[in-house]
Short mmCIF file of C-alpha atoms in Angstrom, two decimals:
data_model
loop_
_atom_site.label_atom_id
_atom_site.label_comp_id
_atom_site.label_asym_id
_atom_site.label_seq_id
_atom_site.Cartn_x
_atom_site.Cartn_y
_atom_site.Cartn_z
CA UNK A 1001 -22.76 10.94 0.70
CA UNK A 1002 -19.82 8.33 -0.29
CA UNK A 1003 -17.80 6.50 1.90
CA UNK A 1004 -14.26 6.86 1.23
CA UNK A 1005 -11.75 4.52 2.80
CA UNK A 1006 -7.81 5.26 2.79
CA UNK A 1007 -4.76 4.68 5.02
CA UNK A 1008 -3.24 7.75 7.36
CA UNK A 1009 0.45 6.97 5.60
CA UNK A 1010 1.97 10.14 3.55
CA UNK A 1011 1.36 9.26 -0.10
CA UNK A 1012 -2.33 8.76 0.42
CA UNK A 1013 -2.82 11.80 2.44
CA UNK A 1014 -0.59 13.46 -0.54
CA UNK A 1015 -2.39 12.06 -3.12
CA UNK A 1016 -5.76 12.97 -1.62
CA UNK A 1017 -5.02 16.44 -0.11
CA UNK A 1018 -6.45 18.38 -3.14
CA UNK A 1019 -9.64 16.32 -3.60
CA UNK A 1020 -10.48 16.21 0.69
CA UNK A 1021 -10.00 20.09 0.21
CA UNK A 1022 -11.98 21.35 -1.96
CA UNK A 1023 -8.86 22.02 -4.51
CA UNK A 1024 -10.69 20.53 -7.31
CA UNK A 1025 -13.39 20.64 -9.63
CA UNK A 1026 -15.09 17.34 -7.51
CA UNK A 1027 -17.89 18.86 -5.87
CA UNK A 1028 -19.36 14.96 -4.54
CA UNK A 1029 -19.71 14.48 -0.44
CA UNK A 1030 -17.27 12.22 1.02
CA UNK A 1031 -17.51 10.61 4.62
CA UNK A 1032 -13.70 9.99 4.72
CA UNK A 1033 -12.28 6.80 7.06
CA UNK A 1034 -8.29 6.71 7.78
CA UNK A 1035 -7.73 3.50 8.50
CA UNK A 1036 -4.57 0.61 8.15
CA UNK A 1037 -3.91 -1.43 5.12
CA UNK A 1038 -5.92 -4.51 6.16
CA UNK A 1039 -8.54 -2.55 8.25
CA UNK A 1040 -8.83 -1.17 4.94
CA UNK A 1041 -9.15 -4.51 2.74
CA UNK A 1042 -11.38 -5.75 5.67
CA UNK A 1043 -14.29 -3.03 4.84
CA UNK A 1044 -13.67 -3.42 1.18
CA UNK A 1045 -13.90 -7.08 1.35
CA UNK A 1046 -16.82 -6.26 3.21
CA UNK A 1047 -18.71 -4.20 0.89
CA UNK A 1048 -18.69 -1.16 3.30
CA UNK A 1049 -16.95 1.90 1.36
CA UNK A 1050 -17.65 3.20 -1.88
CA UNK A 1051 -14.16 4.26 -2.86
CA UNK A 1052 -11.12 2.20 -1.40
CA UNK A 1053 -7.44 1.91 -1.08
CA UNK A 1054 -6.82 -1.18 -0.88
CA UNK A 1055 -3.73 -4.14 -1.73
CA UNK A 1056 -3.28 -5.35 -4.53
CA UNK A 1057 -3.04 -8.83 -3.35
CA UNK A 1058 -6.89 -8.66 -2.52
CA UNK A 1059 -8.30 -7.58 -5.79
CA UNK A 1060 -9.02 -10.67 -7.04
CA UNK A 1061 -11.36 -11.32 -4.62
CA UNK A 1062 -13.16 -7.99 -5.04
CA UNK A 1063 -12.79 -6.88 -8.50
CA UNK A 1064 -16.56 -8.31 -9.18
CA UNK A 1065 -18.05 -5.84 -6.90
CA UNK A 1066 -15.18 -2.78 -7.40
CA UNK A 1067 -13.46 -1.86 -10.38
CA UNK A 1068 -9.85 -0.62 -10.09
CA UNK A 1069 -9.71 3.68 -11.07
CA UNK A 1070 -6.57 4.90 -12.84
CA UNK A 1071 -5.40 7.35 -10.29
CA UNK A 1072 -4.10 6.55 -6.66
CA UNK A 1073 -2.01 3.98 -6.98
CA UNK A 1074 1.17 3.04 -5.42
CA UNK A 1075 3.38 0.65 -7.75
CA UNK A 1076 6.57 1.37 -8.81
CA UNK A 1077 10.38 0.14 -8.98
CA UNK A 1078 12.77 0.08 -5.76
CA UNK A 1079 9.99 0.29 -3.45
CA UNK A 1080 8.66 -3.28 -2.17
CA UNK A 1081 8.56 -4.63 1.45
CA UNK A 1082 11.14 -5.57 3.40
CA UNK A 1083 12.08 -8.78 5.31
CA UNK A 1084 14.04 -7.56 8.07
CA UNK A 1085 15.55 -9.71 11.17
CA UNK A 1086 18.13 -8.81 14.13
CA UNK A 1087 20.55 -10.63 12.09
CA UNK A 1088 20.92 -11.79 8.37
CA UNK A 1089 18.57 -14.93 7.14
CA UNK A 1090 19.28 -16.49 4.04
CA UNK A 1091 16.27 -17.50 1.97
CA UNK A 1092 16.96 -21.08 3.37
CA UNK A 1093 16.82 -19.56 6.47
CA UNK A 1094 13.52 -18.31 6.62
CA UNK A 1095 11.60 -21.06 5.45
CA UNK A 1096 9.38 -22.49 8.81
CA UNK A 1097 10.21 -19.08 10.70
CA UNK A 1098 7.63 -17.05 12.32
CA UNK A 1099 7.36 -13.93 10.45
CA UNK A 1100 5.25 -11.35 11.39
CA UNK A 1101 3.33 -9.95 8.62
CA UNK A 1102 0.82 -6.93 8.32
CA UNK A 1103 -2.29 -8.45 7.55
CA UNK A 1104 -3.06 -12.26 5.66
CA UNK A 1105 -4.34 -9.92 2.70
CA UNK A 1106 -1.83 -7.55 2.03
CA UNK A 1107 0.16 -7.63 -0.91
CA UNK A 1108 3.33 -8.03 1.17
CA UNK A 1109 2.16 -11.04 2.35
CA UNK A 1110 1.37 -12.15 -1.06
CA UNK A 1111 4.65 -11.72 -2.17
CA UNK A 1112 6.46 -13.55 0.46
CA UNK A 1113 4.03 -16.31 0.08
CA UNK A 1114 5.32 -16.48 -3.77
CA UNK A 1115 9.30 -15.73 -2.35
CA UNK A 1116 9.36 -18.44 0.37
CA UNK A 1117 6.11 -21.04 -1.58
CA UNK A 1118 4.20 -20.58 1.70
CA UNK A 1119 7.04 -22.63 4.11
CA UNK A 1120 6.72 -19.99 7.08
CA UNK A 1121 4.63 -19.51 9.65
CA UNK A 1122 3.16 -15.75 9.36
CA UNK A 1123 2.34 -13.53 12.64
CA UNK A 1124 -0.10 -10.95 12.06
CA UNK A 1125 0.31 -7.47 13.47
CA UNK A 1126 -0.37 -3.57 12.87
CA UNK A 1127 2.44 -2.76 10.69
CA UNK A 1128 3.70 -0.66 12.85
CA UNK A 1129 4.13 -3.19 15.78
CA UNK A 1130 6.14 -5.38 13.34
CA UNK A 1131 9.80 -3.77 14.27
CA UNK A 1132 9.72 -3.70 18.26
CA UNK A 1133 8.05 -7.34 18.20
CA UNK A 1134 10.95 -8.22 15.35
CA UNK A 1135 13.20 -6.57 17.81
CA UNK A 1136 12.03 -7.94 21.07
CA UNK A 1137 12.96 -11.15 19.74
CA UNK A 1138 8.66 -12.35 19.67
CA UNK A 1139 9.08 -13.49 15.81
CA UNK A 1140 12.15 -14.51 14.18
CA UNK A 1141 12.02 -11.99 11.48
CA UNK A 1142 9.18 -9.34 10.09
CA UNK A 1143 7.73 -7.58 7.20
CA UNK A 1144 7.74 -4.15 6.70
CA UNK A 1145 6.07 -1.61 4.77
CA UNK A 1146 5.13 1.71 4.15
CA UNK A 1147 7.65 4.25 6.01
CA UNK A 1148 9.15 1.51 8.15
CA UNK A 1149 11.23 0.18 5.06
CA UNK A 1150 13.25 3.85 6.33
CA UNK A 1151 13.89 3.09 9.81
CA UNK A 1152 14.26 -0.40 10.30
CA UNK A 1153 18.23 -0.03 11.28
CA UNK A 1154 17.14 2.34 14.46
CA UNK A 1155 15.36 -0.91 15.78
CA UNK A 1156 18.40 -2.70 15.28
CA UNK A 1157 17.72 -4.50 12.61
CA UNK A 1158 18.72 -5.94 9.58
CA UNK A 1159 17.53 -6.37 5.79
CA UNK A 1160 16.98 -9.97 4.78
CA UNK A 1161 15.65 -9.74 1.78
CA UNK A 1162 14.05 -6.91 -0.98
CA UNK A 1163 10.78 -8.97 -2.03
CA UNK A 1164 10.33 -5.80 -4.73
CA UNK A 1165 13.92 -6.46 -5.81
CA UNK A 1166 12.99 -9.86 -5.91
CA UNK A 1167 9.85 -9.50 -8.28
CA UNK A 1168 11.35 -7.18 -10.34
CA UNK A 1169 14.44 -9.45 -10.89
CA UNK A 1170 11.59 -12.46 -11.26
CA UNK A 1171 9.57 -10.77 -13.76
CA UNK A 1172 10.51 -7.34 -15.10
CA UNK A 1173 7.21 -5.80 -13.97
CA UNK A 1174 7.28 -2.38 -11.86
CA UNK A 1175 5.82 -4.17 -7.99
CA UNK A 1176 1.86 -3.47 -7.60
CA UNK A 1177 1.10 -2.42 -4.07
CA UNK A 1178 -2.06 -1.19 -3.70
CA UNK A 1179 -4.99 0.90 -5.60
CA UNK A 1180 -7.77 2.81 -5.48
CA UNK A 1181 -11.44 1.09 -6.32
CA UNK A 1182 -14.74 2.15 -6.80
CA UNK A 1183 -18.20 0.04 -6.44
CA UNK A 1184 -18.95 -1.23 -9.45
CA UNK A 1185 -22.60 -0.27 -8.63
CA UNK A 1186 -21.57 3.38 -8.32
CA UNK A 1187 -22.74 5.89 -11.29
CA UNK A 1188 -19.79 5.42 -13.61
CA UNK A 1189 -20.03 9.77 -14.23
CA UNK A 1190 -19.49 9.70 -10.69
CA UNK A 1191 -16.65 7.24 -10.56
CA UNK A 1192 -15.26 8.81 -13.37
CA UNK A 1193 -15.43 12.51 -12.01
CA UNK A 1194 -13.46 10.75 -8.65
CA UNK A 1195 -11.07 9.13 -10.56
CA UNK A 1196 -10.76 12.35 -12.52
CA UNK A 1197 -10.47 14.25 -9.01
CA UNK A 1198 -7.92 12.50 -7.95
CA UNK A 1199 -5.27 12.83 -10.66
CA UNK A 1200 -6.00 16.69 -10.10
CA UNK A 1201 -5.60 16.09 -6.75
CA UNK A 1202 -2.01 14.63 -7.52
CA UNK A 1203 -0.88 17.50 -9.21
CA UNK A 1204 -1.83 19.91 -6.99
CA UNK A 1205 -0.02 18.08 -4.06
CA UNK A 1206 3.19 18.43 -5.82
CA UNK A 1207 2.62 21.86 -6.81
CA UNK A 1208 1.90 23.25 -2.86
CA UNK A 1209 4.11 20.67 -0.58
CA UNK A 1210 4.64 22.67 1.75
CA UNK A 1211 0.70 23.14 2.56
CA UNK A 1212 -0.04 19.67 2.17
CA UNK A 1213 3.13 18.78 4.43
CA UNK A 1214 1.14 20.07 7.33
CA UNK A 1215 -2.17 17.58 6.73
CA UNK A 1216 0.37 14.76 6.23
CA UNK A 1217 1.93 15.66 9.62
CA UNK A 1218 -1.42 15.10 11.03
CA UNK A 1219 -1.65 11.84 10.16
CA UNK A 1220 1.40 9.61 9.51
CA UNK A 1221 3.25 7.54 12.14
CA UNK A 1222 6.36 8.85 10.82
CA UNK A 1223 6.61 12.85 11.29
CA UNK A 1224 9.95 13.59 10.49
CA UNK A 1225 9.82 15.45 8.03
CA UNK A 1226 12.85 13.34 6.35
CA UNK A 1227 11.02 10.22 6.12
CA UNK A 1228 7.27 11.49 5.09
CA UNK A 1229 9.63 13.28 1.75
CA UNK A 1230 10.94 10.28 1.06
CA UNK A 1231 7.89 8.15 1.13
CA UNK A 1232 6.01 10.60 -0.93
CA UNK A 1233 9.42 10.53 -3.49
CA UNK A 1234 9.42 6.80 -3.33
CA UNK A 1235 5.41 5.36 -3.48
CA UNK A 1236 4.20 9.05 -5.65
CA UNK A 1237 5.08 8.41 -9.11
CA UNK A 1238 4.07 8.27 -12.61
CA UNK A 1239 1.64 5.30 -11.73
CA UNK A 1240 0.18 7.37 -9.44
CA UNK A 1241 -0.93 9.55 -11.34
CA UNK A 1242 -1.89 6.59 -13.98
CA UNK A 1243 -1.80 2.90 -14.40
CA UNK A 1244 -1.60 2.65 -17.75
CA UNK A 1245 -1.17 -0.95 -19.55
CA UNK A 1246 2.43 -1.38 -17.85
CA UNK A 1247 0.53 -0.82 -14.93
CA UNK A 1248 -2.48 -3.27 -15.02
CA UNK A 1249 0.05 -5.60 -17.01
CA UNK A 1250 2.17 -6.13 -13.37
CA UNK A 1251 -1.51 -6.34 -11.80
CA UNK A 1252 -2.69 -9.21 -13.87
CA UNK A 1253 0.54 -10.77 -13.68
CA UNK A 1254 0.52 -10.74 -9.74
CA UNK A 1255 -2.71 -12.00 -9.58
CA UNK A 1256 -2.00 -14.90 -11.81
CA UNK A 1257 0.77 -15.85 -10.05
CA UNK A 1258 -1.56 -15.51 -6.87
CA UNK A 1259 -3.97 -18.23 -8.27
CA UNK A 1260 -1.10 -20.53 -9.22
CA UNK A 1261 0.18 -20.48 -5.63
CA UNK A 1262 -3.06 -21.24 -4.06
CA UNK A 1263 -4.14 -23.91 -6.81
#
C-alpha cells in the first residue's frame, strides 16, 4: 500500500479521477490523503507519503529524497497568484505590509518574496481564509490561489498585482506551481507505471467531464460549477499532461532564483 498525498482543489481531483478509479491500467494500492497545499508540503517535507503534490517552491529542499514525475503538474501561462487588497497598492506600497500568505513554503510565497525582495511581513493562513481576513481589514492585503484568483471581487476586493504576469514578463518562462513527486526509494517500475497512470488518468478526465464533475463537486471549496470549469481550463494543460524541457527549464530557473534570494 502507497501513500498518496494531493490537495481537494478541481485540477487535482481532475487529473487523478481516472487513476483513484480504477480507469486505468495501474493496478498498485493507494491510501489516498486530500489535504491543503502546505499540509501537503508539510508531510512531504516530512518524508510521510510516497507520491506527493506538492509546490514548487519546496522542491529544492526535497528533490534528494523525491524525484519530480512528468505528469500532474500545474504550470502554465496566465495563471499565477494574486495579490489582492480592498483597494489598489502599488508595488511601493506593499513593501512592510502584512500580507497574508498560504503557507511559508508555497510557491506563491516564493514568488512574492522574489516580487517585493522579502520587505513584507507575511501572515500565514488556509488559503481559503485569506479573502474574509483581507476583507475584514486583519492584513493589509493577501495572496490568493487556486479558485480564489475567480472570486476575489465578491469579497470586495481588488487586484494588486499578477505575480505570474510578473514572472512571465521577468523571464519568459511558463510560472511553475506545483508537481507531482515520488520517493526516490520507491521501485522506479512502480514510479514509472504511476507516472504512466496518471497521464492516462488525464486523458480520460477530459474525455468523461461530466462523470468526473461529480467527484470534483465532492471535494472543492468552490462548487459552482462555473468556477471548478474554469480552474480545470486554466491549471489542466499541456504541462499537465507533461513537463517536458520547457517545463523543468522554468523549474530550475525558479529554484535558482530561490537560492539567490536566500543567499
Amino acid at each position: 500500500m502507497h501513500k498518496l498525498a494531493i490537495s481537494p482543489c478541481p485540477n487535482d481531483t481532475f487529473a487523478f479521477y481516472g487513476l483513484l478509479h480504477g480507469k486505468t491500467a495501474y493496478r498498485g494500492r493507494l491510501e489516498t490523503t486530500f489535504a491543503d497545499i502546505e499540509e501537503l508540503n508539510r508531510l512531504c517535507l516530512e518524508g510521510h507519503v510516497d507520491f506527493c503534490k506538492i509546490s514548487f517552491g519546496v522542491y529544492p529542499a526535497v528533490q534528494d529524497r523525491y524525484r519530480l514525475l512528468e505528469a500532474g503538474s500545474a504550470l502554465g501561462f496566465g495563471c499565477g497568484p494574486l495579490v489582492v487588497a480592498r483597494h489598489e497598492l502599488s508595488r511601493a506600497d506593499l513593501a512592510g505590509k502584512r500580507i497574508a500568505i498560504p503557507g511559508r513554503h508555497t510557491t506563491a510565497a516564493l514568488l512574492l518574496d522574489l516580487y517585493l525582495d522579502g520587505d513584507y511581513q507575511p501572515v500565514e493562513m488556509v488559503f481559503d481564509r485569506i479573502m474574509p481576513a483581507c476583507a475584514a481589514g486583519e492584513v493589509d492585503a493577501g495572496l490568493i490561489i487556486h479558485e480564489s484568483r475567480f472570486t476575489y471581487d465578491r469579497h470586495g476586493l481588488s487586484r494588486a498585482v499578477d505575480l505570474g504576469e510578473w514572472w512571465e514578463h521577468e523571464t519568459g518562462h511558463p510560472i511553475p506551481l506545483g508537481g507531482i513527486v515520488a520517493r526516490r526509494d520507491l521501485d522506479p517500475a512502480e514510479t514509472a507505471a504511476f507516472d504512466a497512470a496518471l497521464t492516462a488518468s488525464i486523458d480520460y478526465a477530459h474525455a468523461h467531464d461530466a462523470e468526473v464533475e461529480r467527484f470534483m463537486r465532492l471535494h472543492a471549496a468552490e462548487i459552482e460549477r462555473d468556477v471548478m470549469q474554469r480552474h480545470v481550463a486554466l491549471y489542466v494543460n499541456a504541462f499537465t499532461r507533461g513537463l517536458g524541457a520547457r517545463g523543468r527549464a522554468a523549474i530550475e530557473d525558479l529554484a535558482e532564483r530561490a537560492a539567490k534570494l536566500r543567499g
